[in-house]
Coordinates of C-alpha atoms in Angstrom, one line a residue:
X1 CA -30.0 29.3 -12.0
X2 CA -30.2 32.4 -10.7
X3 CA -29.9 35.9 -12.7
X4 CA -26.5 37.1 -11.1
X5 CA -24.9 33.6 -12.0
X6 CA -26.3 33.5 -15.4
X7 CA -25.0 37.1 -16.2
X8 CA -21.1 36.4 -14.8
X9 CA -21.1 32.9 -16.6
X10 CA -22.3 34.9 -19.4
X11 CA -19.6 37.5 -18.8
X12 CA -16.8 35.5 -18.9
X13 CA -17.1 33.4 -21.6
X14 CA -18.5 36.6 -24.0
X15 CA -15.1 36.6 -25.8
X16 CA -14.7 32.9 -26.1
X17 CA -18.0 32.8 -28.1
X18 CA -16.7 35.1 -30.2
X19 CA -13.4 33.6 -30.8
X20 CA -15.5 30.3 -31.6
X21 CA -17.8 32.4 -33.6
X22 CA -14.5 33.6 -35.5
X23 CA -12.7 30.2 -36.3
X24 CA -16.0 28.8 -37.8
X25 CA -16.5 31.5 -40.2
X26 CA -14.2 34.1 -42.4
X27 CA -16.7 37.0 -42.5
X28 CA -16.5 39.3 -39.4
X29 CA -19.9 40.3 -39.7
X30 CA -20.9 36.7 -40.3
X31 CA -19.4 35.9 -36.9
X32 CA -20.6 38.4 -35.4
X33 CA -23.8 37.6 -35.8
X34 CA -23.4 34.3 -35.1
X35 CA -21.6 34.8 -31.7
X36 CA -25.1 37.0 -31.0
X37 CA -27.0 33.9 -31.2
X38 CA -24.7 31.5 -29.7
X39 CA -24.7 34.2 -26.3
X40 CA -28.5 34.9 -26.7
X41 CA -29.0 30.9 -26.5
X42 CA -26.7 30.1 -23.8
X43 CA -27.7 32.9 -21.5
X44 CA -31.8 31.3 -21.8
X45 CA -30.4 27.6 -21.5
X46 CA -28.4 28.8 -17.8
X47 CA -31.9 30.4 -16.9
X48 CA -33.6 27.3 -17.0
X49 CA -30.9 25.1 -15.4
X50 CA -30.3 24.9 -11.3
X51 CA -27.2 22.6 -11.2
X52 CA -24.5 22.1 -13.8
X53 CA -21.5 19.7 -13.8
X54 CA -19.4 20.7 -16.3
X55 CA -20.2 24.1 -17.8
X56 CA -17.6 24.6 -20.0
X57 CA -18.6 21.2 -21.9
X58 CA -22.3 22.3 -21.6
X59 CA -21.9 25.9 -23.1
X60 CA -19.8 24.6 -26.3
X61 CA -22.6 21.9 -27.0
X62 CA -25.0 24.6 -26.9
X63 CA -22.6 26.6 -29.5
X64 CA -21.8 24.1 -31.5
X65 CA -25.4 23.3 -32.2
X66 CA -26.4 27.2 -32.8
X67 CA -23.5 27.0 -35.1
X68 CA -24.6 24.2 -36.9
X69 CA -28.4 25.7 -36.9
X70 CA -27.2 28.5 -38.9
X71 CA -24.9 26.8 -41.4
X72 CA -28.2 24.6 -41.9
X73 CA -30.7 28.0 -42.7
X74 CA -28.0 29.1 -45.2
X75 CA -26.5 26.3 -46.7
X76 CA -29.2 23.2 -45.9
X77 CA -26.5 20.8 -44.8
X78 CA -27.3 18.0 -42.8
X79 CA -23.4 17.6 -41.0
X80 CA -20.6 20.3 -40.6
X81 CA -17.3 20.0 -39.4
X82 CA -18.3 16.7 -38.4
X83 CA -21.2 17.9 -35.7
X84 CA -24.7 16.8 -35.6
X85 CA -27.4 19.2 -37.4
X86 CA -30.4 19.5 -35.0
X87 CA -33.3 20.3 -37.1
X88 CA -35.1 23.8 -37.2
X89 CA -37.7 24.0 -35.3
X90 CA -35.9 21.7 -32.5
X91 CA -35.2 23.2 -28.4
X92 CA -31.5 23.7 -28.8
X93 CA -31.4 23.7 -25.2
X94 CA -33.8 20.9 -24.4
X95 CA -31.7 18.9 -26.4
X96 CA -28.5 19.9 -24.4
X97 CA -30.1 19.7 -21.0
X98 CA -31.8 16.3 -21.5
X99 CA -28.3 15.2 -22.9
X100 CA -27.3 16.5 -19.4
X101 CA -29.6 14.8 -17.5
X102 CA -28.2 11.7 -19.3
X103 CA -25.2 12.0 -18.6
X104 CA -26.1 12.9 -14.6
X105 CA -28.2 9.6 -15.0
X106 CA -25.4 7.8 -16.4
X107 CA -23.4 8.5 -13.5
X108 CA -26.1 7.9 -10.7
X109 CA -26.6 4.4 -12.0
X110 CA -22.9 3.7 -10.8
X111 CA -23.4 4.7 -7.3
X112 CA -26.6 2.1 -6.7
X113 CA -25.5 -1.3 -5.1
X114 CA -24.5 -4.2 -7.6
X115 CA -28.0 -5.5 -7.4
X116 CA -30.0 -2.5 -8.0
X117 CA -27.5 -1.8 -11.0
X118 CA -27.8 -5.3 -13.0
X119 CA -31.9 -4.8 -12.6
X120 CA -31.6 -1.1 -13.8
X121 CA -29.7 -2.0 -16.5
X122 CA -31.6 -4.8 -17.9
X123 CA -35.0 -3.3 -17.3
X124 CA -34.3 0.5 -18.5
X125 CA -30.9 -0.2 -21.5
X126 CA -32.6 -4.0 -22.0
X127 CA -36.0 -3.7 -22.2
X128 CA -36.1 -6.5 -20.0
X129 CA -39.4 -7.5 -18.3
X130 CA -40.1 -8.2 -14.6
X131 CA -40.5 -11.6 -15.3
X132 CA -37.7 -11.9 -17.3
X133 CA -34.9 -10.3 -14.8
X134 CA -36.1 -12.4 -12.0
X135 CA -35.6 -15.5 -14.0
X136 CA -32.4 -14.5 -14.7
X137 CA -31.2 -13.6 -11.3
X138 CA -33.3 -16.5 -9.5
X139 CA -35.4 -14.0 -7.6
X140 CA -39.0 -13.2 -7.2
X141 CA -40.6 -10.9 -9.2
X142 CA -41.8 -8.8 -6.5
X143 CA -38.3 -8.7 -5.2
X144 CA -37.4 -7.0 -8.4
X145 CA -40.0 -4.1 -8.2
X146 CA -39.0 -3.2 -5.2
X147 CA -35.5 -3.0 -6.4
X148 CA -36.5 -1.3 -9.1
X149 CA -38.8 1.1 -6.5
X150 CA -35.8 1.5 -4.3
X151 CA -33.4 2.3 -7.7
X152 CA -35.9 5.3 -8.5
X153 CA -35.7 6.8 -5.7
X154 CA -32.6 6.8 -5.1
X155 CA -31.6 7.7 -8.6
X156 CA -33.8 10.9 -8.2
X157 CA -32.6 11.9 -4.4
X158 CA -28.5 11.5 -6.5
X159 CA -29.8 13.9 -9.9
X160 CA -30.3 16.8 -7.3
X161 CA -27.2 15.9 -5.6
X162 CA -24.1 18.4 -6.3
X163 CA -21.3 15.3 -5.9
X164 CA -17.8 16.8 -5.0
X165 CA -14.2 15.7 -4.8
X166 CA -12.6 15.6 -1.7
X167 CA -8.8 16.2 -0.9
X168 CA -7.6 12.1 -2.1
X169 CA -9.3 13.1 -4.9
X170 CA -7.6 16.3 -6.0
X171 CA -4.2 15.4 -4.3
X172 CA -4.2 11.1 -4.0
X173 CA -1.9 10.1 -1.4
X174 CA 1.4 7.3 -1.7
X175 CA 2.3 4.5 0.0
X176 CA 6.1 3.4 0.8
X177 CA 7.9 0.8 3.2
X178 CA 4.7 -1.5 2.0
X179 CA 5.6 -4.9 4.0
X180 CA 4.5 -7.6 6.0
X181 CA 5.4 -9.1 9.9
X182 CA 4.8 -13.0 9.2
X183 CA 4.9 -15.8 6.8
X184 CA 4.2 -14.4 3.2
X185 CA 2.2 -16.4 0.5
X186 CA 2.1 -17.7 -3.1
X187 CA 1.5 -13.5 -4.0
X188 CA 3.4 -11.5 -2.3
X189 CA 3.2 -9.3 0.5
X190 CA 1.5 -5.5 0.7
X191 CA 3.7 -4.3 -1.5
X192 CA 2.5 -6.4 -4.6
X193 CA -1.0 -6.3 -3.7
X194 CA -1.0 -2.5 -3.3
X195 CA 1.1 -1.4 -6.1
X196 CA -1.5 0.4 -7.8
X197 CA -2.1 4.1 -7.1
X198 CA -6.1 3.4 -7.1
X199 CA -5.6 0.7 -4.6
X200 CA -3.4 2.2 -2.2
X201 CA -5.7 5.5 -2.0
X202 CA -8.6 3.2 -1.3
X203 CA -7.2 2.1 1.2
X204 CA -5.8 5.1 2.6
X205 CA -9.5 6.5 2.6
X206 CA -11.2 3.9 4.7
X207 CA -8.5 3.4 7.1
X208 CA -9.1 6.5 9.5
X209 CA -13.1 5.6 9.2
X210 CA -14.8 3.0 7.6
X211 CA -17.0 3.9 4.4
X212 CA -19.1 2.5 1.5
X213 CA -18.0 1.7 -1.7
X214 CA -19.8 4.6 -3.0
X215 CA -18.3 7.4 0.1
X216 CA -14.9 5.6 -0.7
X217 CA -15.8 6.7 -4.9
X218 CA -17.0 10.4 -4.3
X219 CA -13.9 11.2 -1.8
X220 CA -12.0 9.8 -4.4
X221 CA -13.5 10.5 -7.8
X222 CA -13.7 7.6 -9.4
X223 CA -16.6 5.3 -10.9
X224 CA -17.9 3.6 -7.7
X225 CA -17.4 0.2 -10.1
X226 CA -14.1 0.4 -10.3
X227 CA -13.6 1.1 -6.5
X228 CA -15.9 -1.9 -5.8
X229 CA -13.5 -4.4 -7.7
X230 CA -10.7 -3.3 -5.9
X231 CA -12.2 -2.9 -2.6
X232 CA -13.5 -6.4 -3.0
X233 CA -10.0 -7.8 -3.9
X234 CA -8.8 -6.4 -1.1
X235 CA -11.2 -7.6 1.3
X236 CA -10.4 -11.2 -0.5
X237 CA -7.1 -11.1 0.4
X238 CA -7.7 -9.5 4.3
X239 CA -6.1 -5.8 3.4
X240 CA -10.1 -4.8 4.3
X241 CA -12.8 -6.3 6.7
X242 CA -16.3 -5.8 6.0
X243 CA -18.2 -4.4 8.8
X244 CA -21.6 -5.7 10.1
X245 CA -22.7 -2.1 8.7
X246 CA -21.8 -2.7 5.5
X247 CA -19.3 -0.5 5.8
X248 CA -15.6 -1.6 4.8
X249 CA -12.5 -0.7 6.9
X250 CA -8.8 -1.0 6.1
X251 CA -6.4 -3.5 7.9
X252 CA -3.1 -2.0 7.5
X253 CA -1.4 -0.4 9.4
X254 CA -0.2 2.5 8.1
X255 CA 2.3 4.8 9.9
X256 CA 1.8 8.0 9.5
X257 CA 5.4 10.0 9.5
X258 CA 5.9 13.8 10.7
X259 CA 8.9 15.8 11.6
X260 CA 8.1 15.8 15.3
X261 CA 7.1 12.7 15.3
X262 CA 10.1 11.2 13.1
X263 CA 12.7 13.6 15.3
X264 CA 10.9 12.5 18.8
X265 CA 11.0 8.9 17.7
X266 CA 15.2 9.6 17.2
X267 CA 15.5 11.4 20.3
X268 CA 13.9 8.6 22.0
X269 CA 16.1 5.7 20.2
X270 CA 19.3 7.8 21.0
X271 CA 18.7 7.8 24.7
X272 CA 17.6 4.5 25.5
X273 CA 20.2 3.1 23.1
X274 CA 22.6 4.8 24.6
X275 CA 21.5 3.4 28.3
X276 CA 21.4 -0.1 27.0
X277 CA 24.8 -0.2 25.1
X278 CA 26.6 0.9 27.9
X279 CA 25.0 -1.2 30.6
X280 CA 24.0 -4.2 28.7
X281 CA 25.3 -4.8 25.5
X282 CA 29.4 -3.8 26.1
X283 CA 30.1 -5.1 29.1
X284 CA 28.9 -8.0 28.2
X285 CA 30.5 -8.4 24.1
X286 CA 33.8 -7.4 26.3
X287 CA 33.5 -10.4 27.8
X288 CA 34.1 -13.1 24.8
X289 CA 37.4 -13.6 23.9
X290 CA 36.6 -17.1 22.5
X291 CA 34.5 -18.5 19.9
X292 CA 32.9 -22.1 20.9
X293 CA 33.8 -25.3 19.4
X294 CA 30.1 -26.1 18.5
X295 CA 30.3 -23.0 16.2
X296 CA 32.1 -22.0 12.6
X297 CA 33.3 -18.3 12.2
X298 CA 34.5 -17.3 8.9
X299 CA 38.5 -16.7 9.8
X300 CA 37.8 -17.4 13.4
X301 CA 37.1 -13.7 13.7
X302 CA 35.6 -13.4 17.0
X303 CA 34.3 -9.6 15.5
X304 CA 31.9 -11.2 13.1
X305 CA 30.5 -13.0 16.0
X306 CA 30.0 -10.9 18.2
X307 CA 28.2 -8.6 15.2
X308 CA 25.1 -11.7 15.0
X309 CA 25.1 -12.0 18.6
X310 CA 23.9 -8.7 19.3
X311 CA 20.3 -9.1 18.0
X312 CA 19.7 -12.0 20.1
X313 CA 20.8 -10.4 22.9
X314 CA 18.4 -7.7 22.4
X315 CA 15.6 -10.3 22.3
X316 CA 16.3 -10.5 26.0
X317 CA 15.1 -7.0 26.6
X318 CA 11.8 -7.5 25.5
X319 CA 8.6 -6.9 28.1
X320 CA 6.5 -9.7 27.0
X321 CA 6.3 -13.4 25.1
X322 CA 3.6 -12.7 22.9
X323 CA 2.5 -14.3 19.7
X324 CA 1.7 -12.4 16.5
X325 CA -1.6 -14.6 15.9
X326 CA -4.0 -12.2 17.4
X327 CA -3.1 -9.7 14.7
X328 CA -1.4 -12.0 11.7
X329 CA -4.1 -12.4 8.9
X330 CA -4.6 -15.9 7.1
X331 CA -4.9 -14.9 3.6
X332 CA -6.1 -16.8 0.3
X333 CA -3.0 -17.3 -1.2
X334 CA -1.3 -18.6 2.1
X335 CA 0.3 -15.8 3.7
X336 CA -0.3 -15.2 7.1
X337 CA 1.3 -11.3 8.4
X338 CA 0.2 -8.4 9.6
X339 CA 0.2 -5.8 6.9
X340 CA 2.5 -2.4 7.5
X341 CA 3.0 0.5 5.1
X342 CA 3.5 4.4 5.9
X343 CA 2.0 7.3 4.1
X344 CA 4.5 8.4 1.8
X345 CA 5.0 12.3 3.4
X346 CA 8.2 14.8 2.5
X347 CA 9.9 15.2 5.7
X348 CA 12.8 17.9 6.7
X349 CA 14.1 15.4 9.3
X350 CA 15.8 12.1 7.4
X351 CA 15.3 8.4 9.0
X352 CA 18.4 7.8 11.2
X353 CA 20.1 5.7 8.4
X354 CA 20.9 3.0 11.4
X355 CA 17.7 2.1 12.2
X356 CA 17.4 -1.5 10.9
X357 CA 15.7 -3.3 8.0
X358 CA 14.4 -6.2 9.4
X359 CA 15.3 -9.9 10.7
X360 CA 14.7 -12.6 8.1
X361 CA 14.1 -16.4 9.2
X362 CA 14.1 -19.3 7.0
X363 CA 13.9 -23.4 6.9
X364 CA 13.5 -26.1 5.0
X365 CA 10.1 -26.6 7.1
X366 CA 6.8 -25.2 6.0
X367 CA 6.9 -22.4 8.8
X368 CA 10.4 -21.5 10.1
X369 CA 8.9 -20.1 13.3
X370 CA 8.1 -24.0 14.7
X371 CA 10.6 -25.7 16.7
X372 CA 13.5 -28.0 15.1
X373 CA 11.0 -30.8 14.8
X374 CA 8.7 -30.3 12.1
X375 CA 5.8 -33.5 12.6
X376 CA 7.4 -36.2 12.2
X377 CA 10.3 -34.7 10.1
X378 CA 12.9 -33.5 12.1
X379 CA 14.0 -30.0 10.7
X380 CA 17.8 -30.1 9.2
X381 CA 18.3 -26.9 9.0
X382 CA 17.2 -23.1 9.7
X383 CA 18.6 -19.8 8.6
X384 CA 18.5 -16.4 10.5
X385 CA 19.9 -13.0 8.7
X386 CA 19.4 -9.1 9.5
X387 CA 19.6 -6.3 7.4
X388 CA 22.0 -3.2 8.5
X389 CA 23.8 -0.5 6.9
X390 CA 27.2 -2.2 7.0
X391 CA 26.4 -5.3 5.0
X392 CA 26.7 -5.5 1.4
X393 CA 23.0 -7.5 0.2
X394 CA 20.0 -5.9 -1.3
X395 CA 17.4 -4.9 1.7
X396 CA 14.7 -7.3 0.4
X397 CA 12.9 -10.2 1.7
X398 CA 12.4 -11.5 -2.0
X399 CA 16.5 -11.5 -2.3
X400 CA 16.7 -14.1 0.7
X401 CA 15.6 -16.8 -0.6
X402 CA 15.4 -20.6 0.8
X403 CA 16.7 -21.8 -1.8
X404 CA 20.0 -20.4 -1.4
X405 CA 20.2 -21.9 2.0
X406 CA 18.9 -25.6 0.6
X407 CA 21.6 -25.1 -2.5
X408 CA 24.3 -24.1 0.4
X409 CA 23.2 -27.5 3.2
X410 CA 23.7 -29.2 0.3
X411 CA 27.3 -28.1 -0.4
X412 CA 27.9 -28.5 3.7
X413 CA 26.7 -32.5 3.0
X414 CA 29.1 -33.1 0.5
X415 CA 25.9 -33.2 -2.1
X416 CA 26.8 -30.5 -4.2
X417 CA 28.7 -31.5 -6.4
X418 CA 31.0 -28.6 -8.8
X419 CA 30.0 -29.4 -12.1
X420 CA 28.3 -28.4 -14.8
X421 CA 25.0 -29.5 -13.3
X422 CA 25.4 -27.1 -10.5
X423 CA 27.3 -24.4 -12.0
X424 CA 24.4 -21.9 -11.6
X425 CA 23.9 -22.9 -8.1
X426 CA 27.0 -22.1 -7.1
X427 CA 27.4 -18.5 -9.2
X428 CA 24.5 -17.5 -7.0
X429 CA 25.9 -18.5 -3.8
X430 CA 29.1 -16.7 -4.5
X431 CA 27.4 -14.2 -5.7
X432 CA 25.3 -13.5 -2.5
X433 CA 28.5 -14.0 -0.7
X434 CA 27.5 -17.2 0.9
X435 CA 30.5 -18.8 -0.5
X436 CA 34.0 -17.3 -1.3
X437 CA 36.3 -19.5 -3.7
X438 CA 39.4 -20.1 -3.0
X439 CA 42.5 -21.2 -5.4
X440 CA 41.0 -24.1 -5.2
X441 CA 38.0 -24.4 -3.5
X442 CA 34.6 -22.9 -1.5
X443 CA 34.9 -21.3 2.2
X444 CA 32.0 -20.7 3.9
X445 CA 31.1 -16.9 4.8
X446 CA 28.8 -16.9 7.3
X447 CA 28.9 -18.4 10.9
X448 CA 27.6 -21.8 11.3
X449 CA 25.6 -23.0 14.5
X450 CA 25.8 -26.7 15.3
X451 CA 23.1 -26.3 18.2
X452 CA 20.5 -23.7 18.1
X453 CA 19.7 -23.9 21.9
X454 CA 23.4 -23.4 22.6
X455 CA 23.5 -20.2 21.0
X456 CA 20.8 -19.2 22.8
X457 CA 22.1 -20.1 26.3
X458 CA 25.5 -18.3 25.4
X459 CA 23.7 -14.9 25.6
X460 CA 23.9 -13.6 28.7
X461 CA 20.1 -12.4 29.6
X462 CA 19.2 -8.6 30.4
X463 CA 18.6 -8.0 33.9
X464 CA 15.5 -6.4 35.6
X465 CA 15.7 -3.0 36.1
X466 CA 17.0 -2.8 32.0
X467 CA 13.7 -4.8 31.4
X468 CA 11.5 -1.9 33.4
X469 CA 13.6 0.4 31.2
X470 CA 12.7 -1.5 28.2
X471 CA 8.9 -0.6 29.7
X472 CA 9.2 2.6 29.8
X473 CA 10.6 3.1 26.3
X474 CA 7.5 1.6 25.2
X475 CA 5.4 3.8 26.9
X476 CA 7.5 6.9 25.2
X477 CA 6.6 5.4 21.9
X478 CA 2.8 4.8 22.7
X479 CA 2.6 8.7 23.5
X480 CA 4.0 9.5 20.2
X481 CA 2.7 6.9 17.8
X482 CA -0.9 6.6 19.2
X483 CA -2.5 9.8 19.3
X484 CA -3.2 10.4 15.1
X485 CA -3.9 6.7 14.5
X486 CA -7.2 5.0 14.6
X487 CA -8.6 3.6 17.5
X488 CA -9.2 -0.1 16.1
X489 CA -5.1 -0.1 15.8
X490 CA -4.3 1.0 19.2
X491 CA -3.9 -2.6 20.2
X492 CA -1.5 -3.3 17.6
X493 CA 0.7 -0.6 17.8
X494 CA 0.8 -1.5 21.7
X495 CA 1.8 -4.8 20.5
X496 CA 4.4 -3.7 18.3
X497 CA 5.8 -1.0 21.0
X498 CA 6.1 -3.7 23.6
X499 CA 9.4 -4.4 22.7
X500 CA 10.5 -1.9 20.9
X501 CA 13.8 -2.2 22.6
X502 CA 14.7 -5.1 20.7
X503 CA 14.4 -3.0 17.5
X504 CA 17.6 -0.5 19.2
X505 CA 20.4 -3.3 17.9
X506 CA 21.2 -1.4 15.4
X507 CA 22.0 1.7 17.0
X508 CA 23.8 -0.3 20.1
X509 CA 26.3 -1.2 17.0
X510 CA 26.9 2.2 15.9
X511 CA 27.7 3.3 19.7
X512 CA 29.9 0.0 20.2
X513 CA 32.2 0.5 16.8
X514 CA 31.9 3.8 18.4
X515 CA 33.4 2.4 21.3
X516 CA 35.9 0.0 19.6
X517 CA 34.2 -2.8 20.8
X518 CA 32.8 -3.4 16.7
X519 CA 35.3 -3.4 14.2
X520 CA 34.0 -2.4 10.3
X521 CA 33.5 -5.8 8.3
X522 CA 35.6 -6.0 5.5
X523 CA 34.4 -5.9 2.3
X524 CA 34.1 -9.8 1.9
X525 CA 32.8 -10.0 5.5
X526 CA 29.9 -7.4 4.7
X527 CA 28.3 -10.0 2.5
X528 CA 27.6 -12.9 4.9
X529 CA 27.2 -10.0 8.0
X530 CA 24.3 -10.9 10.4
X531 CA 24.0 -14.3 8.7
X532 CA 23.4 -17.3 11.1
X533 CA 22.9 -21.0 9.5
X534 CA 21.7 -23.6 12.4
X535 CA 22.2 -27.2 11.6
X536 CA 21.0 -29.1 15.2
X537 CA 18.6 -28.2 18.2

């Protein structure tokens, strides 16, 4: 270290050491003397050093072992105040420095690959031989020098090397709206494999750029062991890829929220929703003044039915029949979705609290996706339900559950039966609002579908020049969700942004209770809301 350094490091920490000096002895001259020495030795040790990682920690070893030098010359004790002695005649600061270089050592060894660590670590902590360590790792032994030729060097080139934090590490990131677009497995979806704060900047940090384990550990700060474990559960599961580089890179996409972006996304929503209420969606709900005999509407209110019908008429203003299997990821435990989350940011401009929460399908198949016939099985039944801000159930996929819908075809077959047996089965159907008892018995509350591809063919389709708009929306939304994200997600967000206009339901049903074309759900009605059960092709 250089003179000017030395002296201002020696500067500021003048009246510590004497403070220290102070506590560790009653006599003021005692101290005194004793802060002299602790100064006079610190000052010399800085001389001799070029890089130090933690100098506040390296400047009280050095005074606490002055200090217990000079209780040793006056009082011959081997320990005081529970500190070391180091024997006169010892190089205080050798002793400190090669502790140092230990402790640099120590940390170098975590930043060499998983192979060059277990052969480090048996050869140098072990005193393992050559022969030994390729036994145990069924390699050759001259496969082992040269890891342990390669480990050197590398150890040496990371002792000079001055390793800093970057900005995940000083100020880690959060993730929120962690989901999934798919089938999810036997674990969960993004949300339960990225709930820890470790994990989720990991994956933050290789998703603009792919990096190493040991570039993801230094921007972060953390043992590059503990990254690896995590990285490599991720990569398990299909949250990362491992490039040919060696290099791992994050697949999820991760939205990436700003004011402008958040208020041009709105503008954008308002204006085409706005075109396609009034040209597509109320004219044609206007229209039906009757419900079909092949469906069941709680009350016969032709309201509720024209609430579910509105989704599937947006489906009609999509650009393009695309399948999600270019993009969906087969993981381990059976799930197969793409992975979403956004970076959690704080935002003057709040989410339009109309924007919807997501379409939920389910079946007593293996995949509700497939047609009604499932193999040889035909399928008896499948579910359909959408999230909003008028209905009255928790916004989560893990609160749907298929069960409900088995426990409630049941019920519709006659097969469950009101007894003891079933008592909890039916608690949780009226408590979900599936059911509503009676005086003396269950009513359905939500609409039932005899033929799926009647419902269908009751929608009156979009027409052409509200499918070119549909187009253009989505080239709006490219320009504004594109241009910070990486280019390896381009294609997806393109995907997504195709028909984006299908996602604008929600905000056609604000404009058409707007309109008087809606009517609020009552409370009871709020529960089953957007709730479709099909029982026939």
């Amino acid at each position: 270290m250089d003179k000017y350094e030395a002296d201002r490091i020696i500067e500021s920490y003048v009246k510590k050491l004497f403070g220290f000096a102070v506590s560790k002895l009653s006599d003021i001259h005692e101290a005194e003397e004793l802060a002299e020495d602790i100064v006079l030795t610190v000052y010399e040790s800085l001389l001799l050093r070029e890089n130090i990682e933690n100098v506040n920690g390296y400047i009280y070893k050095i005074a606490c072992n002055v200090y217990a030098r000079y209780i040793d010359k006056k009082n011959k004790h081997l320990r005081v105040d529970g500190i070391e002695y180091i024997p006169d005649g010892n190089n205080i600061e050798l002793e400190v420095i090669e502790s140092e270089e230990a402790k640099l050592l120590r940390r170098e060894i975590t930043y060499l690959s998983e192979t060059q660590r277990k052969i480090v670590v048996m050869h140098y902590f072990h005193d393992m031989k050559i022969k030994e360590i390729a036994r145990t790792l069924i390699m050759s032994e001259s496969t082992v020098k040269w890891y342990l030729a390669c480990s050197r060097k590398e150890l040496n080139i990371g002792m000079e090397k001055t390793r800093t934090i970057s900005e995940l590490g000083i100020e880690p990131i959060r993730l929120c709206n962690m989901g999934h677009s798919g089938t999810v497995g036997t674990m969960g979806d993004t949300s339960d494999f990225l709930k820890k704060s470790l994990t989720q900047n990991i994956a933050y940090c290789a998703y603009h750029e792919p990096k190493t384990i040991n570039e993801i550990a230094e921007e972060l700060g953390v043992n590059p062991i503990f990254v690896q474990d995590e990285v490599e559960y991720l990569e398990e599961y299909g949250f990362m890829d491992k490039l040919a580089n060696g290099k791992y890179r994050t697949n999820i996409l991760i939205f990436l929220p700003t004011d402008e972006k958040v208020k041009a996304g709105d503008e954008l929503a308002l204006k085409y929703a706005n075109i396609f209420t009034k040209e597509y969606f109320a004219p044609v709900l206007s229209e039906i003044n009757k419900i079909p005999n092949w469906l069941t509407v709680p009350d016969n209110d032709i309201n509720l039915l024209k609430w579910s019908l509105i989704p599937f008429m947006s489906i009609t203003l999509r650009t393009a029949d695309t399948s999600n299997k270019e993009f969906s990821v087969k993981r381990k435990d059976g799930g197969d979705y793409i992975a979403v989350a956004s970076l959690e940011r704080e935002l003057h401009i709040e989410p339009n609290v109309y924007d919807f929460y997501g379409e939920m399908w389910r079946s007593d198949c293996v995949n509700p996706n497939v047609p009604f016939s499932w193999g040889n099985r035909p399928s008896q039944w499948k579910s359909w339900q959408l999230g909003t801000h008028w209905d009255n159930r928790v916004q989560d996929w893990r609160d749907n559950k298929n069960d409900d819908f088995v426990k409630l075809y049941s019920y519709l077959c006659g097969e469950l039966k009101y007894d003891e047996l079933n008592i909890s089965s039916y608690q949780r159907l009226l408590d979900k609002g599936y059911l509503i008892k009676n005086d003396k018995d269950f009513k359905v509350n939500i609409i039932l579908s005899y033929s799926m591809k009647k419902w269908y063919d009751f929608i009156t389709p979009a027409n052409k020049g509200l499918i070119e708009l549909s187009k253009e929306y989505e080239q709006e939304m490219n320009k504004i969700d594109l241009p910070d994200q990486p280019q390896f997600m381009h294609k997806l967000i393109k995907y997504f942004n195709q028909n984006y206009a299908c996602s604008l339901h929600t905000r056609a049903m604000k404009q058409l209770l707007d309109m008087g074309i809606l009517k609020e759900p009552n409370e009871k009605q709020r529960d089953g809301l957007c709730t479709v059960m099909f029982l026939g092709e």
